[in-house]
mmCIF file of C-alpha atoms in Angstrom:
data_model
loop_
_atom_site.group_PDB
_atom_site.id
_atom_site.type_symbol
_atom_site.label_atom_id
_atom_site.label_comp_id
_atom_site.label_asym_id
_atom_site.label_seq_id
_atom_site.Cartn_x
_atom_site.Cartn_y
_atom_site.Cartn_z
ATOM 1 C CA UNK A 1142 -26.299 -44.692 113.734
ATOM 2 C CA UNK A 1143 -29.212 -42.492 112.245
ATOM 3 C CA UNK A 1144 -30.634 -39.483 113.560
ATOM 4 C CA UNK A 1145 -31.798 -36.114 112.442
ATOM 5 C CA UNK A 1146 -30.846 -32.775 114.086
ATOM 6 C CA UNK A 1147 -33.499 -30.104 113.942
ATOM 7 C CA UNK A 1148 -34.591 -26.546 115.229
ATOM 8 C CA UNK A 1149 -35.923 -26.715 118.559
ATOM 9 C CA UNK A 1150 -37.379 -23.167 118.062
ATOM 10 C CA UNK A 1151 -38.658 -23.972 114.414
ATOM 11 C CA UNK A 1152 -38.233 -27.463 114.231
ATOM 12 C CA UNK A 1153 -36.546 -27.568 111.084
ATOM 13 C CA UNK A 1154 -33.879 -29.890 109.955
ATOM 14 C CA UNK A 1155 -30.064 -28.034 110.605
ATOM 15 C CA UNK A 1156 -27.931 -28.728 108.291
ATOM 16 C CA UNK A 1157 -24.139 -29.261 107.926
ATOM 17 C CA UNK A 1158 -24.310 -29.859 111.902
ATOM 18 C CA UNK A 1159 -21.146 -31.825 112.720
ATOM 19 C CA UNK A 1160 -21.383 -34.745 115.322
ATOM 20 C CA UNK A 1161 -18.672 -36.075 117.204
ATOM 21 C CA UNK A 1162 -18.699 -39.470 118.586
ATOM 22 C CA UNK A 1163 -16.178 -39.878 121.284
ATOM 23 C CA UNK A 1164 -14.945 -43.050 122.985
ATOM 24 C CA UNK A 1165 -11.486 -44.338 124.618
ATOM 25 C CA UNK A 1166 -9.873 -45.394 121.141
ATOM 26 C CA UNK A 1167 -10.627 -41.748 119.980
ATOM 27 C CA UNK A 1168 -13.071 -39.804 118.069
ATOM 28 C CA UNK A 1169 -14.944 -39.707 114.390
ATOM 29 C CA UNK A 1170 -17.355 -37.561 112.922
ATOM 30 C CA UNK A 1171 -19.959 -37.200 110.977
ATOM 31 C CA UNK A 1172 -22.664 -34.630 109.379
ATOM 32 C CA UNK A 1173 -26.043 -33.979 108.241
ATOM 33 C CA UNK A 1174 -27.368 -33.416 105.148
ATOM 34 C CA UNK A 1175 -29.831 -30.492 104.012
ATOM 35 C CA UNK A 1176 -32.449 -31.773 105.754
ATOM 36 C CA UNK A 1177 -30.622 -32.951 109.198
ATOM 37 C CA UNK A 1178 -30.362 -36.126 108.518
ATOM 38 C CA UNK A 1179 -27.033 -37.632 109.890
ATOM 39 C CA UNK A 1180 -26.183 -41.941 109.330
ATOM 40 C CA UNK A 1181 -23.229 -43.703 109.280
ATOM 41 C CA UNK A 1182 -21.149 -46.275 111.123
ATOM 42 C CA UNK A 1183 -19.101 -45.379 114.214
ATOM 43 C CA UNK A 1184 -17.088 -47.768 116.736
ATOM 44 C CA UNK A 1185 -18.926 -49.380 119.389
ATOM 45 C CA UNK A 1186 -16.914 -48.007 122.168
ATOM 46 C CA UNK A 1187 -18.225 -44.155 121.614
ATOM 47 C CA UNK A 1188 -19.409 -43.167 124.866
ATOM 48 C CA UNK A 1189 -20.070 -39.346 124.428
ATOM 49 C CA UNK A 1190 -21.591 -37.212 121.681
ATOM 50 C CA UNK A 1191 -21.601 -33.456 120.843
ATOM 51 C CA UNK A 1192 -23.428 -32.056 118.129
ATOM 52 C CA UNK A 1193 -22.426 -28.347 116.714
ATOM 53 C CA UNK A 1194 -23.414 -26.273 113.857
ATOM 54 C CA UNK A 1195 -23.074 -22.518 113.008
ATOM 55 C CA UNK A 1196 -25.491 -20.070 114.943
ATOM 56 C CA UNK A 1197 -26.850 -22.604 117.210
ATOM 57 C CA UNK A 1198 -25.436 -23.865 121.004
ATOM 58 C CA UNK A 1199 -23.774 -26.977 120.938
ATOM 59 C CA UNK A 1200 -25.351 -30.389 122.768
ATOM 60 C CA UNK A 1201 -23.280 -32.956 124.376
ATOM 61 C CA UNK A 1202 -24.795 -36.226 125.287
ATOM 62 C CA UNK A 1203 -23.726 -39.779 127.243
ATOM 63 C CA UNK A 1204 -23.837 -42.688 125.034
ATOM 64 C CA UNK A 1205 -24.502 -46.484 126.555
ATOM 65 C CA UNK A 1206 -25.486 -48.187 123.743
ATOM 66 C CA UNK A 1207 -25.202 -46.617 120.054
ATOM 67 C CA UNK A 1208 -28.520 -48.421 118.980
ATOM 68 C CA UNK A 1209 -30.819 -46.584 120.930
ATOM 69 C CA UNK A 1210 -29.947 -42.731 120.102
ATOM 70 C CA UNK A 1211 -32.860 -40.674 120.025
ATOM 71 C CA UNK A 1212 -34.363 -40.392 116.727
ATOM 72 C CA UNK A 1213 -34.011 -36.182 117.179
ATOM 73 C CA UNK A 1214 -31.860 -33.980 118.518
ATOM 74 C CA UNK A 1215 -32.630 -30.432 119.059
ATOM 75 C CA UNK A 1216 -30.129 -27.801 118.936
ATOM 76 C CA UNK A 1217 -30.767 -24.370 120.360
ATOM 77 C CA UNK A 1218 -30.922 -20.990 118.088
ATOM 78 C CA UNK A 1219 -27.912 -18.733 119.326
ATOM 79 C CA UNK A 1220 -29.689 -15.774 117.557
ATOM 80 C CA UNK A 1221 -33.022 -14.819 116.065
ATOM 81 C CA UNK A 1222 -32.979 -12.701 113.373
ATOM 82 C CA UNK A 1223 -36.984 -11.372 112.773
ATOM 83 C CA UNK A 1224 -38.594 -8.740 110.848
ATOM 84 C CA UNK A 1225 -41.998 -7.236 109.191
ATOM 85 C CA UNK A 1226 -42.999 -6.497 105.601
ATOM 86 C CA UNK A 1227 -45.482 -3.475 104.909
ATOM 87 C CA UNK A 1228 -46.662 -1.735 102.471
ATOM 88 C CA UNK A 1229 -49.156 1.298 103.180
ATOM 89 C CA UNK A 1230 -49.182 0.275 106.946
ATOM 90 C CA UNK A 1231 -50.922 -3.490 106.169
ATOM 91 C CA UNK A 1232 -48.800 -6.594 106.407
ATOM 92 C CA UNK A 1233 -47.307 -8.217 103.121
ATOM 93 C CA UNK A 1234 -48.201 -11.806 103.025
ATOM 94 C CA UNK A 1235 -46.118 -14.436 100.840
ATOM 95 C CA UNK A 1236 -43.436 -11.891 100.161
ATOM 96 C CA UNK A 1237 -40.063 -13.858 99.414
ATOM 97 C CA UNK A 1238 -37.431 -12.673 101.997
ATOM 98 C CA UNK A 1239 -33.680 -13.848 101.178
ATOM 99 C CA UNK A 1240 -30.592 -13.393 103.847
ATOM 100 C CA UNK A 1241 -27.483 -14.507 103.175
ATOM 101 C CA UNK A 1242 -28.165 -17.921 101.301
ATOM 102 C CA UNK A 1243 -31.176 -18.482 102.762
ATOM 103 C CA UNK A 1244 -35.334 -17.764 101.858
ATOM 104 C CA UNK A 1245 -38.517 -17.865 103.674
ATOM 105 C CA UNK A 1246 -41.322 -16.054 103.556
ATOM 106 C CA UNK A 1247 -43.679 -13.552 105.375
ATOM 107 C CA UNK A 1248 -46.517 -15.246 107.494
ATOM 108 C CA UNK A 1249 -50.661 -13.837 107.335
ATOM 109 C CA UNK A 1250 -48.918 -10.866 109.882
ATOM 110 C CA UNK A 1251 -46.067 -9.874 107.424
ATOM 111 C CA UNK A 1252 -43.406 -11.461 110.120
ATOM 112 C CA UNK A 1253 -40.205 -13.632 108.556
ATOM 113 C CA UNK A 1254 -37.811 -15.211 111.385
ATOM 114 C CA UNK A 1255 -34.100 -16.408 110.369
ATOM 115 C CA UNK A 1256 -31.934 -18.778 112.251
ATOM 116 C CA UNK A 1257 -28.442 -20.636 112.250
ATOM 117 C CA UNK A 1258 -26.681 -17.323 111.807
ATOM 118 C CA UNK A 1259 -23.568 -16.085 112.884
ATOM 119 C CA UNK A 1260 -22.976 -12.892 114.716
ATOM 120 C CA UNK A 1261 -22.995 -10.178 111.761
ATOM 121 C CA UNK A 1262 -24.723 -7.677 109.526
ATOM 122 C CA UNK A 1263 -26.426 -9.747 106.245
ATOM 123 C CA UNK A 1264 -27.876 -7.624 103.543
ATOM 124 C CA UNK A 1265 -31.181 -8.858 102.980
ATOM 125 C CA UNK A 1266 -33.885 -8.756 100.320
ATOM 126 C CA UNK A 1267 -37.496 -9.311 99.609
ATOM 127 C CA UNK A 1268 -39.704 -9.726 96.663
ATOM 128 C CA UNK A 1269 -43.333 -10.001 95.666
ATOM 129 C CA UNK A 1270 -45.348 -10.205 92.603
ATOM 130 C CA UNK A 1271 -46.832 -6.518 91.935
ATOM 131 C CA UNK A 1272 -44.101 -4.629 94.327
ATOM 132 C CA UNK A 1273 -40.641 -2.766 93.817
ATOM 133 C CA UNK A 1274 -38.301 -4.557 95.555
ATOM 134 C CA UNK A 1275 -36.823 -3.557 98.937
ATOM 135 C CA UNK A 1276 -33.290 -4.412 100.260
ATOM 136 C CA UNK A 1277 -32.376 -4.442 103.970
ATOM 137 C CA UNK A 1278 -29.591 -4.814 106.342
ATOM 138 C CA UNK A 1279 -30.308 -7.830 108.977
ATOM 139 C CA UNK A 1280 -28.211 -7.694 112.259
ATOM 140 C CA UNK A 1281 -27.737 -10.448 113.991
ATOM 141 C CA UNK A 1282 -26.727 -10.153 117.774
ATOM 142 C CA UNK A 1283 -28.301 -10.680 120.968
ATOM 143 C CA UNK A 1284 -31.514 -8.991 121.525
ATOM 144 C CA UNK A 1285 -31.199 -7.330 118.226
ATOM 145 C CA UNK A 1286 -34.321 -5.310 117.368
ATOM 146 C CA UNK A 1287 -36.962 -6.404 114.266
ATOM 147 C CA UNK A 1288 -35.982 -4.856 111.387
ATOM 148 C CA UNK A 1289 -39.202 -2.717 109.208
ATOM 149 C CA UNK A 1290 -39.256 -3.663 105.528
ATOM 150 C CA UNK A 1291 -41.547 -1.190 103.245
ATOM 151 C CA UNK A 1292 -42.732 -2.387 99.832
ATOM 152 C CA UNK A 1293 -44.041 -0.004 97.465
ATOM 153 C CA UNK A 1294 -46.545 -0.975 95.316
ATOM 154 C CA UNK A 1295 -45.956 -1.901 91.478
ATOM 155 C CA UNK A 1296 -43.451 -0.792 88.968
ATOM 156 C CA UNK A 1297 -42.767 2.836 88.154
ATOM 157 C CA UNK A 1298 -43.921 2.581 84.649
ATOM 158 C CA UNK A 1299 -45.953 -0.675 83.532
ATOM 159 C CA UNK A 1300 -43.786 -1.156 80.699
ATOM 160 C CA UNK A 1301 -42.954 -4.243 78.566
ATOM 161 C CA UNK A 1302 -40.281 -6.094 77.000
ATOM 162 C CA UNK A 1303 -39.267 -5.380 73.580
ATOM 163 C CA UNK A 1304 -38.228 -8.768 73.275
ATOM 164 C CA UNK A 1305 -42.204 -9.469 72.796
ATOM 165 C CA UNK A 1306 -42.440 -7.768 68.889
ATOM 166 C CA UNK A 1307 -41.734 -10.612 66.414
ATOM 167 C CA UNK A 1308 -39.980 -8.020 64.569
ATOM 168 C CA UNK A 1309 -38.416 -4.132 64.705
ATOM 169 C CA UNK A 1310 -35.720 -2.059 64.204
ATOM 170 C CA UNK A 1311 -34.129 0.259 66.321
ATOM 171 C CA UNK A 1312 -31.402 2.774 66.371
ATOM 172 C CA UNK A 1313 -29.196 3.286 69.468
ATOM 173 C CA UNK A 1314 -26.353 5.504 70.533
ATOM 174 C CA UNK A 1315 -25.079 4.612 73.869
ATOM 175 C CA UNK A 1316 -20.947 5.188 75.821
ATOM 176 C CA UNK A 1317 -20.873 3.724 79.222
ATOM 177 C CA UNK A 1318 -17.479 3.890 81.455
ATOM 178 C CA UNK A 1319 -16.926 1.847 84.366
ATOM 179 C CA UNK A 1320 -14.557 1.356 87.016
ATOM 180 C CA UNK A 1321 -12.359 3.288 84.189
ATOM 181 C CA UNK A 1322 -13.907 0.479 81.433
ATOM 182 C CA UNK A 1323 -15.480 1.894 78.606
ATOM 183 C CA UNK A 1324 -18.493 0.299 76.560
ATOM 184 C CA UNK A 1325 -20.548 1.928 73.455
ATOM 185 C CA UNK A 1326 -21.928 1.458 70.345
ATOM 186 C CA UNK A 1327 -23.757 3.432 67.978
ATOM 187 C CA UNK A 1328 -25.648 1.715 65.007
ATOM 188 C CA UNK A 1329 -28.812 -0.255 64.563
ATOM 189 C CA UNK A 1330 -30.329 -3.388 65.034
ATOM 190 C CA UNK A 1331 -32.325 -5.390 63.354
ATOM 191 C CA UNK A 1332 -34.702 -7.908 64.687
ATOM 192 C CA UNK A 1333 -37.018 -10.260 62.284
ATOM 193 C CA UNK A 1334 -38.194 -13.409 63.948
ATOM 194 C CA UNK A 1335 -34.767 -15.479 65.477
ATOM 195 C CA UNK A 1336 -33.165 -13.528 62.859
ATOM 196 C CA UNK A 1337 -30.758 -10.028 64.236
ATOM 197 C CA UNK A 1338 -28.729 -7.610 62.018
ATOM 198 C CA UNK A 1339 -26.478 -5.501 63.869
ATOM 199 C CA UNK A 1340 -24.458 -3.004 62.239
ATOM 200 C CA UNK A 1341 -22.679 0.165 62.528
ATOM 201 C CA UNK A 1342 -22.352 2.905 59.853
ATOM 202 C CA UNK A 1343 -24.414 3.013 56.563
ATOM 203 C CA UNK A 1344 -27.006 0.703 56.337
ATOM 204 C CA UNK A 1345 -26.738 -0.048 52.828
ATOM 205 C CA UNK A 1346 -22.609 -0.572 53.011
ATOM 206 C CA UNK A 1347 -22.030 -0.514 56.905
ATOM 207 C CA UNK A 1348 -18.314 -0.309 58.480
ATOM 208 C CA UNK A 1349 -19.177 -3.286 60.300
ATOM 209 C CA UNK A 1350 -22.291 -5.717 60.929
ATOM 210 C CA UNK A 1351 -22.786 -8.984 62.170
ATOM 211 C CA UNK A 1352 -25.770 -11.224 61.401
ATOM 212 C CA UNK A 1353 -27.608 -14.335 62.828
ATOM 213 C CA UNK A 1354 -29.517 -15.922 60.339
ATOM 214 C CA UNK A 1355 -31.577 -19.243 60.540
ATOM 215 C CA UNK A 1356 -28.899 -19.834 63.796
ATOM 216 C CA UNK A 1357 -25.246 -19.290 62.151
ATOM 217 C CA UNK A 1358 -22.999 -15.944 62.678
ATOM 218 C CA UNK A 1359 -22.156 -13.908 59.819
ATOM 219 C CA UNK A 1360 -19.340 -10.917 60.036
ATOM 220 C CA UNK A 1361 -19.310 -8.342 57.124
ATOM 221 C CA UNK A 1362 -16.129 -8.234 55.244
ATOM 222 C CA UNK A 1363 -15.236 -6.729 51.864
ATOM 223 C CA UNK A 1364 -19.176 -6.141 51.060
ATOM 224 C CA UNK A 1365 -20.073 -9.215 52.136
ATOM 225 C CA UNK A 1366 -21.268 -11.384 54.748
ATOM 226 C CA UNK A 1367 -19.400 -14.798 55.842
ATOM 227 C CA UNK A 1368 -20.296 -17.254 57.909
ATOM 228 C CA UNK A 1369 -18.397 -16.906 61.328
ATOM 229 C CA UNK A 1370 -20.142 -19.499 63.514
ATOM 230 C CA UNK A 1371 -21.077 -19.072 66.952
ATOM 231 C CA UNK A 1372 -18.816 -16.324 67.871
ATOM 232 C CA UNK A 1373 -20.166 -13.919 65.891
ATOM 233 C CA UNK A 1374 -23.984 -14.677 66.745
ATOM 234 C CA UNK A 1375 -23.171 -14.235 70.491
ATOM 235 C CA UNK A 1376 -21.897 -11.464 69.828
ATOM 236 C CA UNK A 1377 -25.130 -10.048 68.260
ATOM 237 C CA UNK A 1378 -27.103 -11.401 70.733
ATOM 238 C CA UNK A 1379 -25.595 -9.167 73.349
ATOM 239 C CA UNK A 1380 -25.952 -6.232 71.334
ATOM 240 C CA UNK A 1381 -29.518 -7.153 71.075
ATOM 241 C CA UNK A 1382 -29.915 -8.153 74.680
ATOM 242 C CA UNK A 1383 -27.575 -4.683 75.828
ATOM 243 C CA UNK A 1384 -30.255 -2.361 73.487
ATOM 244 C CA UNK A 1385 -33.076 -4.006 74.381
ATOM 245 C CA UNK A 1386 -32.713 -3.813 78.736
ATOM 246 C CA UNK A 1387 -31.316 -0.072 77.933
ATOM 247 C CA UNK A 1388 -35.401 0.589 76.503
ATOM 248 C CA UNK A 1389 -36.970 -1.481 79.459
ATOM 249 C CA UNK A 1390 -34.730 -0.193 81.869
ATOM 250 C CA UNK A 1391 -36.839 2.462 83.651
ATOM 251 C CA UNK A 1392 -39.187 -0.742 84.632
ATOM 252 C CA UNK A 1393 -36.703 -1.374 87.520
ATOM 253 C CA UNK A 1394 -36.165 1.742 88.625
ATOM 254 C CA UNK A 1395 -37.428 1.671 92.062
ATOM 255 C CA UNK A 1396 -40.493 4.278 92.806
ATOM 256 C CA UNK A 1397 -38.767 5.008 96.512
ATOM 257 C CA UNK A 1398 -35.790 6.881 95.019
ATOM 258 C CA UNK A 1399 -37.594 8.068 91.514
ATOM 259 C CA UNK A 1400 -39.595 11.013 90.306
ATOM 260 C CA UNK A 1401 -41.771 10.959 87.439
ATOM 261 C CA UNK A 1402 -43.653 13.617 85.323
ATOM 262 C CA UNK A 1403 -46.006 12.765 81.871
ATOM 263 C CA UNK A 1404 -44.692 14.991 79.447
ATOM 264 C CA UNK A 1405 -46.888 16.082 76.083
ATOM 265 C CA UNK A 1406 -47.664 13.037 73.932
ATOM 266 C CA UNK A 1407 -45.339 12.560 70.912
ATOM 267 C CA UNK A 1408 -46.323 10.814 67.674
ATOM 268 C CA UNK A 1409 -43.730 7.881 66.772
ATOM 269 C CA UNK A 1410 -44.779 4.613 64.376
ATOM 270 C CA UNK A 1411 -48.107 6.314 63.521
ATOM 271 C CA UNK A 1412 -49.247 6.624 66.644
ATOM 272 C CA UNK A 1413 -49.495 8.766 69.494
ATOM 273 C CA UNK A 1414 -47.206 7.793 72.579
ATOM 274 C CA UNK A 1415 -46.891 8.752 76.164
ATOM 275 C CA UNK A 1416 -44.095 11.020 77.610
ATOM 276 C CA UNK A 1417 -42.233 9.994 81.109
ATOM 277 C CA UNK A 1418 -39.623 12.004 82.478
ATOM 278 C CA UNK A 1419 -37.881 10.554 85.502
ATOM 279 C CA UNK A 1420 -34.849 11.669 87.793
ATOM 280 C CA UNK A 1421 -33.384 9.771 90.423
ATOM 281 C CA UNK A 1422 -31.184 7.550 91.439
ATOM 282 C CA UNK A 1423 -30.083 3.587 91.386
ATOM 283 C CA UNK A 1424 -27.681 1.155 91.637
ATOM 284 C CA UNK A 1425 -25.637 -0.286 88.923
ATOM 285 C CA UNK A 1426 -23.277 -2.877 89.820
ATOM 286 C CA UNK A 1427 -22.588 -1.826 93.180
ATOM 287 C CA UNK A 1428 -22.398 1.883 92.019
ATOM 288 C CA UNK A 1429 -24.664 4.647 93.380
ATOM 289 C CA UNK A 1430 -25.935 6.113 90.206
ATOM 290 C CA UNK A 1431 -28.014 9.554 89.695
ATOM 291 C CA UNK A 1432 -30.331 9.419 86.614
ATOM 292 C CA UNK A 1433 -32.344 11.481 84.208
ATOM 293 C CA UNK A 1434 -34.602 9.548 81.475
ATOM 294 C CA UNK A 1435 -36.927 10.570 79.053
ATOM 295 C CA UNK A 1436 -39.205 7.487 78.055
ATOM 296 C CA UNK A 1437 -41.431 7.465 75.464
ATOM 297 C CA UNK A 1438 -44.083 4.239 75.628
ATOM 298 C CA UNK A 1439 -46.744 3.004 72.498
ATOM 299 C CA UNK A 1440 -50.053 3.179 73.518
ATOM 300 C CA UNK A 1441 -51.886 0.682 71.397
ATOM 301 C CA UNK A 1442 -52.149 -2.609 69.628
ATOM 302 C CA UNK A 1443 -49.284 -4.599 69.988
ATOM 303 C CA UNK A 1444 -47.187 -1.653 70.883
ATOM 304 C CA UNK A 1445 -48.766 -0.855 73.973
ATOM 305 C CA UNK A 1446 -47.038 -0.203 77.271
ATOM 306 C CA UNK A 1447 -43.385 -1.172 75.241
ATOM 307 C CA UNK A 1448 -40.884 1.465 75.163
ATOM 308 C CA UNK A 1449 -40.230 2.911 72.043
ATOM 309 C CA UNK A 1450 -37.793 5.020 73.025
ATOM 310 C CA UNK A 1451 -34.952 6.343 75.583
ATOM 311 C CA UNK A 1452 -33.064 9.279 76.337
ATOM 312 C CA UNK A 1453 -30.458 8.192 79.715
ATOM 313 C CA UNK A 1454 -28.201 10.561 81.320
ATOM 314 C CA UNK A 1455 -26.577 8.877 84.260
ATOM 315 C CA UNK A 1456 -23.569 9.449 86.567
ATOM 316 C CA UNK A 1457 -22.131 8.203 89.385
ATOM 317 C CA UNK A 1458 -22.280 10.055 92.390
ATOM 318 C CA UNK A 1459 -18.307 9.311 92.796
ATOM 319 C CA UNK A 1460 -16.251 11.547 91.119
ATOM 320 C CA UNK A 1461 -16.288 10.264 87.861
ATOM 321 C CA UNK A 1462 -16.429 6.175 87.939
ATOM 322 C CA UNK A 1463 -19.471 6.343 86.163
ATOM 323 C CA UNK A 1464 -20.968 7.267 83.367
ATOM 324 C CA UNK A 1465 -23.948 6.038 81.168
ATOM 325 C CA UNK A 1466 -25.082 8.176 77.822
ATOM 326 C CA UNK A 1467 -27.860 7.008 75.573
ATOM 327 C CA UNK A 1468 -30.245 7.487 73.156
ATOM 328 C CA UNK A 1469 -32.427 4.070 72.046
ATOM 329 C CA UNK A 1470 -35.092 4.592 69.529
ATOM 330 C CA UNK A 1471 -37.613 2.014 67.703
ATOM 331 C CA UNK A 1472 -38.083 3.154 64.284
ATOM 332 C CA UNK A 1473 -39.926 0.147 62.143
ATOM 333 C CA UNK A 1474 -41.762 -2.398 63.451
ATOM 334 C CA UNK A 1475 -43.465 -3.039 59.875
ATOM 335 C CA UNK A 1476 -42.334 -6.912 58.957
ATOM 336 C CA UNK A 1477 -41.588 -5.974 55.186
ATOM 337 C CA UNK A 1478 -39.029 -3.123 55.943
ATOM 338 C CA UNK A 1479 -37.356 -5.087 58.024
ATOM 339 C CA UNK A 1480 -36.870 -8.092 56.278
ATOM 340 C CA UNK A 1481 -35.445 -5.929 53.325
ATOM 341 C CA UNK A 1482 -32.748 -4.696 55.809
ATOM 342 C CA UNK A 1483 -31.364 -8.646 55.429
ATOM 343 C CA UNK A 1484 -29.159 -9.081 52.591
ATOM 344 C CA UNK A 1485 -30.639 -11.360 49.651
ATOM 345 C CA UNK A 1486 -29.445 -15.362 50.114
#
C-alpha cells in the first residue's frame, strides 16, 4: 500500500498518523512519515482501515481491494489554534511564530493558524528581524478565541558584540547565585586575535590564569604557564564567552518591560561614550528577575555602538533565589598593550 494523509483544512501532510489495517486474521499497522507519506506491505485479507493521529478526528474506511486505496486521505482538525501579530496597530508579515515543536509564519494580514494539537495551554513565541521578541500562551480548546501578539519595534539599545574587536582587554567583577548555586569571578581577560588570557589577581604574577595560545590550554603554576590541553582552553573560553554576553546583555532586554534614560557622556579609550541607564525586569532561566544597568557604549570608529562597559544589579523577585552583581569594563583595545599582557614564548 501507499498513500499520504494530509490536512483537509490546510492540506498539509500529518505526520506520525497511525493506520490500522484490519481483516479476519487480525490487524497491523503502519505510519507516516514527516510529510504523510505512509507504504508498506499488509495482508490481503484487510477489509477495514482507520487512520488516527493526535489533534485530528479519526477516519475509518471499507477496504475491497488493497490496490486501489485512494492516493489521499484527509483527516479532520479537532482544534484550530489562530492568532495575529501587530506592532503599532499594522499587521507583522513573515514573523516566525513557534508552538510547541512546531513553526509557521504570519500571512500579508499578520494571521498564523496551528493544527494537530491536543487539548492544552502551549507557550508560544514569535520572532522577526528588527523586533523584540514576544512570547504568548496558545490555548487550545473548542472555540477558543485568537490570541493578540504585539511586537515592539527594534532592540532597546543598538548595541554590538564585543566578540567583533580583533583584540581588547577588559576587567570584570561579577557573583551570581542561583537556585542556591553560586558563580563569580573577578580578574581580567585578555583577548588578542584566537589568542585569550584569563587571570585573576596581579597581572604581572596572578594567583591564577589560564591561557589559549595558537589553540592549546595553558594553566599557571609556580610562575609559569604549562600546557594543559583542551581542558583548560574551554575553560577560558567560557570566561570569555560569560564576560563578553554580561557587556551585550542589555541588547536583549526587552523594551516592553524596560526603562531607559541617556545619562551625561563619559570619556573611556579616548573617546567620548554614551550613558544608558535602564531598570526593569527579565527572565533568566525561568526566573523573574528585576534589573538596574548602567551601560556605557563607544561612539566611533570601530568602537561604535559596542559596550564598553557595565554596571548590573539584579535580583529575583523571589525571596532571595537570585542574585546577579557586576561590574564589566573594556580598558585597552590598543593591539601592542595587549599582546605584551602574553607571556614571552
Amino acid at each position: 500500500v501507499s498513500l499520504r494523509i494530509v490536512s483537509a483544512y490546510s492540506g498539509k501532510g500529518v505526520a506520525n498518523a497511525t493506520l490500522t489495517f484490519t481483516g479476519s486474521s487480525g490487524s497491523e499497522t503502519l505510519s507516516s512519515d514527516a510529510t504523510g507519506t505512509v507504504s508498506g506491505q499488509v495482508e490481503a485479507d484487510r477489509t477495514q482501515m482507520g487512520v488516527e493521529a493526535t489533534g485530528y478526528q479519526k477516519a475509518f474506511m471499507q477496504v475491497t481491494d488493497l490496490t486501489k486505496l485512494p492516493p489521499t486521505v484527509q483527516l479532520t482538525p479537532l482544534f484550530l489554534g489562530v492568532g495575529t501579530v501587530k506592532s503599532g496597530g499594522q499587521p507583522v508579515v513573515g514573523a516566525s511564530v513557534t508552538v510547541w515543536n512546531t513553526t509557521t509564519t504570519t500571512g500579508a494580514d499578520g494571521t498564523f493558524t496551528f493544527e494537530g494539537l491536543a487539548e492544552g495551554t502551549y507557550a508560544g513565541r514569535v520572532t522577526k528581524q528588527g523586533f523584540a521578541d514576544a512570547t504568548f500562551d496558545l490555548v487550545i480548546v473548542k472555540n477558543a478565541k485568537a490570541v493578540n501578539v504585539t511586537l515592539q519595534e527594534g532592540q532597546l539599545l543598538p548595541l554590538s558584540s564585543l566578540a567583533t574587536l580583533p583584540t581588547y582587554e577588559l576587567t570584570a567583577s561579577y557573583h551570581r547565585t542561583l537556585g542556591g548555586e553560586d558563580k563569580s569571578f573577578d580578574g581580567r581577560v585578555v583577548k588578542n586575535g584566537s589568542d585569550i588570557l584569563v587571570m585573576s589577581g596581579d597581572p604581572v604574577n596572578p594567583t591564577a590564569s589560564l591561557m589559549v595560545r595558537g589553540g592549546t590550554g595553558y594553566v599557571f603554576d609556580n610562575g609559569a604557564y604549562t600546557a594543559s590541553g583542551e581542558t583548560a582552553a574551554a575553560a577560558a573560553h567560557v570566561l570569555q564567552e560569560s564576560c563578553e554576553g554580561l557587556l551585550g546583555l542589555p541588547a536583549t532586554f526587552s523594551p516592553r518591560f524596560f526603562t531607559i534614560e541617556k545619562q551625561p557622556p563619559v570619556q573611556l579609550l579616548g573617546q567620548t561614550c554614551d550613558v544608558w541607564s535602564m531598570t526593569g525586569r527579565f527572565m533568566f532561566e525561568g526566573e523573574a528577575v528585576t534589573a538596574t544597568a548602567t551601560v556605557t557604549v563607544g561612539t566611533t570608529d570601530a568602537l561604535a555602538n559596542i559596550p564598553v562597559k557595565i554596571v548590573l544589579n539584579a535580583r529575583s523577585q523571589e525571596f532571595f533565589n537570585f542574585v546577579y552583581d557586576a561590574v564589566v569594563e573594556v580598558v585597552s583595545v590598543d593591539q601592542t598593550q595587549v599582546a605584551a599582557r602574553f607571556p614571552a614564548q
